[in-house]
Coordinates of C-alpha atoms and ligand atoms in Angstrom, one line a residue:
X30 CA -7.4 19.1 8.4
X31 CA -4.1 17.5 9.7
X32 CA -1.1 17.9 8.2
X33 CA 0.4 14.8 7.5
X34 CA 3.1 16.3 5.4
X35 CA 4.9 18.1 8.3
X36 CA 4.3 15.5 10.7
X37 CA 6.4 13.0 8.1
X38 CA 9.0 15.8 8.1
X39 CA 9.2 16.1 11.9
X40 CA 10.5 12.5 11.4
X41 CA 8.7 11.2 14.3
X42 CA 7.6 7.8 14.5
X43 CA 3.9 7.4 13.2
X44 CA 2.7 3.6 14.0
X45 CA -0.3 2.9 11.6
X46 CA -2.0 -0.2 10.6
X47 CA -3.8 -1.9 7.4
X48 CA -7.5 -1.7 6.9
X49 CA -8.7 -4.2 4.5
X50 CA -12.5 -4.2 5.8
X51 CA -15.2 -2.4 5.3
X52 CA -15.9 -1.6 8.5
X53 CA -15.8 1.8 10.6
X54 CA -16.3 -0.1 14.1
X55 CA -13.0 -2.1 13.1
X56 CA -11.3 0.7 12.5
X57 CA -12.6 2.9 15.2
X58 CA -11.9 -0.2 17.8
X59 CA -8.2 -0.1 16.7
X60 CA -7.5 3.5 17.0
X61 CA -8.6 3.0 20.3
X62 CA -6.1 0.6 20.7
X63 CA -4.1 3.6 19.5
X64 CA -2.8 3.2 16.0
X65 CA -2.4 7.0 14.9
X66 CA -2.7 6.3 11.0
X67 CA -4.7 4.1 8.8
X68 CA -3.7 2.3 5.7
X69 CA -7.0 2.2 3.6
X70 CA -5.7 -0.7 1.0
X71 CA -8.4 -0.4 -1.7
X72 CA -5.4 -1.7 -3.9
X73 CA -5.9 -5.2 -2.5
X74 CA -9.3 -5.4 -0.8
X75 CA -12.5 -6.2 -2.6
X76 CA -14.6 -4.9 0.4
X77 CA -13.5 -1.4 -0.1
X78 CA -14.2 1.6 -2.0
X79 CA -14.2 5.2 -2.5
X80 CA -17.5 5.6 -0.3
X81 CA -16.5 2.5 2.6
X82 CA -13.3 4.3 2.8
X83 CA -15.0 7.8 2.7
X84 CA -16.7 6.3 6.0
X85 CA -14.6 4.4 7.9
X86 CA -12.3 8.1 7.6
X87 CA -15.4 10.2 8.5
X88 CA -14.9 8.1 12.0
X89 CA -11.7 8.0 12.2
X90 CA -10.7 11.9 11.4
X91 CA -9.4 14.1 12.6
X92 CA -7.8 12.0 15.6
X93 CA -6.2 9.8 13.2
X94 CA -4.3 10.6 9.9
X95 CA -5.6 8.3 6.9
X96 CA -4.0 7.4 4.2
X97 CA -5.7 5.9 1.1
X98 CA -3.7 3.4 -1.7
X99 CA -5.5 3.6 -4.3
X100 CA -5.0 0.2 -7.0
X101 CA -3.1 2.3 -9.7
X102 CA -1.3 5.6 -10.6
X103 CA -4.4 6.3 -13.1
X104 CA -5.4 10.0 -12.7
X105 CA -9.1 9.0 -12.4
X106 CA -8.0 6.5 -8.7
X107 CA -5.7 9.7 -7.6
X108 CA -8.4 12.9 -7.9
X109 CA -11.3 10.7 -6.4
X110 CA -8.9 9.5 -3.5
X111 CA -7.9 12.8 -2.7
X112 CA -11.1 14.5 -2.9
X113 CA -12.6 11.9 -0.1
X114 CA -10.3 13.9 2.6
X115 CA -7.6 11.4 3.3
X116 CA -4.6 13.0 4.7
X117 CA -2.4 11.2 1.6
X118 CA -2.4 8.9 -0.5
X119 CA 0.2 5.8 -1.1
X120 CA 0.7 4.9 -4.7
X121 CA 1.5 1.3 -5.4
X122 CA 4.5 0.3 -7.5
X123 CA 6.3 3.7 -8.3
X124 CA 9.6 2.4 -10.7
X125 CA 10.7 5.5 -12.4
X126 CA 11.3 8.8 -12.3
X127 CA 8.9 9.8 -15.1
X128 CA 5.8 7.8 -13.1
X129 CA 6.8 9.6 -10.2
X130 CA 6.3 12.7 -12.0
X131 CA 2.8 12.0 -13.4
X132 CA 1.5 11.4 -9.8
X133 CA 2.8 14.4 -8.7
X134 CA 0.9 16.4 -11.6
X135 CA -2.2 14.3 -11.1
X136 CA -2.3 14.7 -6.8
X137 CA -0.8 18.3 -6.6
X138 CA -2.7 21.6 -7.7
X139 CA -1.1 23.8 -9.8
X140 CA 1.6 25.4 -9.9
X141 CA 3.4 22.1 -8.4
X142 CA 0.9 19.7 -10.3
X143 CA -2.4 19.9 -12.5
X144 CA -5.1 17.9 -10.1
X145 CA -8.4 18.5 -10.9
X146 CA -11.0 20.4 -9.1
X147 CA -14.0 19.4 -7.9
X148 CA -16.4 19.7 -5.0
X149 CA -16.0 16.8 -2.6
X150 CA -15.8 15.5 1.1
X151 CA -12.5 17.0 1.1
X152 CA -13.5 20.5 0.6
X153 CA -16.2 20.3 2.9
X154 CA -18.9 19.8 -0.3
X155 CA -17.9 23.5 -1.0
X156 CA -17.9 25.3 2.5
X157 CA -13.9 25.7 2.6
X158 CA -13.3 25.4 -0.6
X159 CA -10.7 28.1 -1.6
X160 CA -8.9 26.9 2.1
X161 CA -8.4 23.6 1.0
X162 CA -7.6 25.0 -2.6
X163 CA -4.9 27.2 -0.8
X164 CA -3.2 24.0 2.0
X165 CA -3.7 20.6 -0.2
X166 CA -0.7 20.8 -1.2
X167 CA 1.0 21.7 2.0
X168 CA -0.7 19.1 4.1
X169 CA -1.8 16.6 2.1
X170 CA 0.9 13.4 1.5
X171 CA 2.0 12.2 -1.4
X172 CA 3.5 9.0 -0.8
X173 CA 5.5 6.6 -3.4
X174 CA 5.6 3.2 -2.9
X175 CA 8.8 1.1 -3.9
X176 CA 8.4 -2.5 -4.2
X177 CA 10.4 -3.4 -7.4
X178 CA 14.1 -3.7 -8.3
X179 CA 12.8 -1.3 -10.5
X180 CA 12.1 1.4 -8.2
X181 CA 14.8 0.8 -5.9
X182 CA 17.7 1.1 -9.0
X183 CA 15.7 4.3 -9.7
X184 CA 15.3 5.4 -6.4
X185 CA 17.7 8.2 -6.5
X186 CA 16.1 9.7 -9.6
X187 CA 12.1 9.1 -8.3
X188 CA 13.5 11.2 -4.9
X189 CA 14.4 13.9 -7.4
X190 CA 10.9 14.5 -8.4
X191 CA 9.4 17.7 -6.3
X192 CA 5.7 16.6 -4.9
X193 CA 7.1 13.0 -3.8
X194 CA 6.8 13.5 -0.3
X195 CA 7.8 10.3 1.0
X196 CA 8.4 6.5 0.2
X197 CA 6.9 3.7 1.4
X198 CA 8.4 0.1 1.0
X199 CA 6.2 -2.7 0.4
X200 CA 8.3 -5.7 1.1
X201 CA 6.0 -8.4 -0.1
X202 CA 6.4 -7.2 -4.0
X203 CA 9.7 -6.5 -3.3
X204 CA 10.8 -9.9 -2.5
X205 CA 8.9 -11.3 -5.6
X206 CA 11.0 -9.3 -8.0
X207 CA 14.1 -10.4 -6.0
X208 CA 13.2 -13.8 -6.6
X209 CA 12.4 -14.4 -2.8
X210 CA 8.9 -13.9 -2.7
X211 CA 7.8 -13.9 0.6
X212 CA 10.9 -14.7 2.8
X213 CA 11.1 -10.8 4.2
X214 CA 14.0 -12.3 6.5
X215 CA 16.5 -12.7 3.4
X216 CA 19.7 -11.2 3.7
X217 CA 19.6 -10.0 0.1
X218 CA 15.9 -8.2 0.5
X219 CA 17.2 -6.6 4.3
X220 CA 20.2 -4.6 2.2
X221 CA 17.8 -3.6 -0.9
X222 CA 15.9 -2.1 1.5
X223 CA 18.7 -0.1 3.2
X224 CA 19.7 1.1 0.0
X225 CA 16.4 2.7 -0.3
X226 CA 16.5 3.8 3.4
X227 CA 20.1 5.4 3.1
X228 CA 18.4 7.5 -0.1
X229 CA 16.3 8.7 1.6
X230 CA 18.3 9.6 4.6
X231 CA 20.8 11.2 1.9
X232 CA 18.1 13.6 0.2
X233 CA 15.9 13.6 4.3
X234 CA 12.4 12.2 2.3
X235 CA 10.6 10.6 5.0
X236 CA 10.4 6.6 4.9
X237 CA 7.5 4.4 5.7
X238 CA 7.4 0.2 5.5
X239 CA 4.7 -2.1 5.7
X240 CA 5.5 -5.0 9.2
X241 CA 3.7 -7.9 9.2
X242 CA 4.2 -7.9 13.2
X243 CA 6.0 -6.2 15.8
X244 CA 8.9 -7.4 16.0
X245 CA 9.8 -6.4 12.3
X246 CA 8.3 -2.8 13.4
X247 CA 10.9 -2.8 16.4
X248 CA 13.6 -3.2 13.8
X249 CA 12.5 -0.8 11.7
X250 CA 11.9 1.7 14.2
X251 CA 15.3 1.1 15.3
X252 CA 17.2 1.5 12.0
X253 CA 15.0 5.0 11.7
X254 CA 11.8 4.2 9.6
X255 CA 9.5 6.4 11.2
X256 CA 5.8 6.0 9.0
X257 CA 5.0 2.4 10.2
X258 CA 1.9 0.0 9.1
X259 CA 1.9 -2.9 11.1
X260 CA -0.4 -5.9 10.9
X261 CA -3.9 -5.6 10.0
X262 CA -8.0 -5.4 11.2
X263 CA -8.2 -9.1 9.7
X264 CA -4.7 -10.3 11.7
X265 CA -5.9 -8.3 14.7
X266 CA -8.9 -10.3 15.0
X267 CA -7.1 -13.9 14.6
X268 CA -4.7 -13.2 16.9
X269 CA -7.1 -11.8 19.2
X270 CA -9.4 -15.1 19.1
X271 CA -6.2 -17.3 18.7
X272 CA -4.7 -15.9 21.6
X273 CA -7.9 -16.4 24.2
X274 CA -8.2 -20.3 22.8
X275 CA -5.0 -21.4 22.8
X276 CA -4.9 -20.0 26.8
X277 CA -8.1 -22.1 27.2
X278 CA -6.6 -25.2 25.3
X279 CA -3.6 -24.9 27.1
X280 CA -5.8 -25.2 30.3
X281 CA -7.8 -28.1 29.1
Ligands
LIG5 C1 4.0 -5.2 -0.1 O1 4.6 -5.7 0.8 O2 4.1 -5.5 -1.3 C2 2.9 -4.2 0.2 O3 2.4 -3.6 -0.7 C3 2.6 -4.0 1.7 O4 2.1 -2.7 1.8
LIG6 MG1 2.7 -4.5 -2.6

């Protein structure tokens, strides 16, 4: 198994993108196109579950790190997730310290955290078992996602928490609880986020952000974001057709 942990830490740009369907040839046609992570989003997507997700990553391993949110912080949504295999997991609306903490003890073996054990995908249904016993912790990503005023005033406190291996920012949420929702452009929403970024530079937790498009991944890139998740399978295949009619209009 890859380890996604280190590769966050080598601070190298990882460009990713959002699966919200529950299709492995989607997925397998855009890591063709050469995204190197996926975003499983079972947070928001009614087509996926534990076992779509299971297969779309069984296609898309090991070339490709994947990364599962799961809908809540509930202990039950973090052991399942983690025993599919993903290479991390992003947890969805991390405000406090004291959350922070209980995903670590639900996604982290003991002595860092108390996740259950079970036989799953991820330990190869029992034939390296005590292997991936012995490395979960090492390689697999624990990833907090800040999308409230709430977790950004607390951000200091939820980087504190050992087993909080990186952040991730979901702008969209972010903007709502600003009072902004949806204008990712705002002045006001651009310096909340470097507050969070400069945190994270301060105590070297490795940052991630979702982009709705390139050009807002080009930014981020450039201010030093390195886990990126731009666009998605269901954008990617509206700008695909979009793109080929329009030409074809245009010639008309
Ligand atoms: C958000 O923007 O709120 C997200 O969760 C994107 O990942
Ligand atoms: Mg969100």
């Amino acid at each position: 198994m890859r380890n996604l942990r280190r590769r966050l830490e080598s601070r190298e740009v990882l460009l990713g993108t959002l699966i919200t369907w529950d299709s492995p040839e989607v997925a397998l046609t855009l890591q063709k196109a050469g995204f190197s992570w996926f975003f499983l989003d079972l947070e928001h997507s009614a087509l996926l579950d534990l076992k779509s997700a299971q297969r779309i990553m069984e296609v898309l391993q090991p070339a490709s790190y994947v990364v599962i949110r799961v809908p809540d912080d509930s202990e039950t949504w973090i052991k399942h997730a983690l025993d599919t295999g993903c290479n991390g997991i992003i947890v969805p609306h991390v405000s406090t310290a004291q959350q922070a903490q209980s995903v670590v003890e639900r996604a982290k073996y003991p002595p860092l955290g108390k996740r259950s054990i079970g036989i799953a995908r991820a330990h190869g249904y029992g034939t390296h078992f005590a292997k991936y016993l012995q490395e979960a912790n090492d390689r697999v990503a624990v990833i907090a996602q800040i999308e409230d005023t709430e977790g950004v005033n607390n951000i200091h406190d939820i980087l504190d928490v050992r087993g909080i291996d990186a952040v991730f920012i979901g702008p969209y949420d972010l903007s709502g609880t600003m009072g902004i929702l949806g204008d990712l452009a705002h002045p006001l929403l651009t310096e909340v986020i470097g507050r969070v970024r400069t945190a994270c530079e301060e105590r070297k937790v490795p940052l991630g952000i979702f982009c709705p498009n390139a050009a807002a991944a080009r930014k981020e890139i450039d201010r030093g974001v390195m886990l990126i998740a731009v666009g998605s399978d269901a954008g990617y295949t509206f700008a695909g057709g979009a793109a080929a009619l329009s030409e074809l209009h245009h010639r008309d």
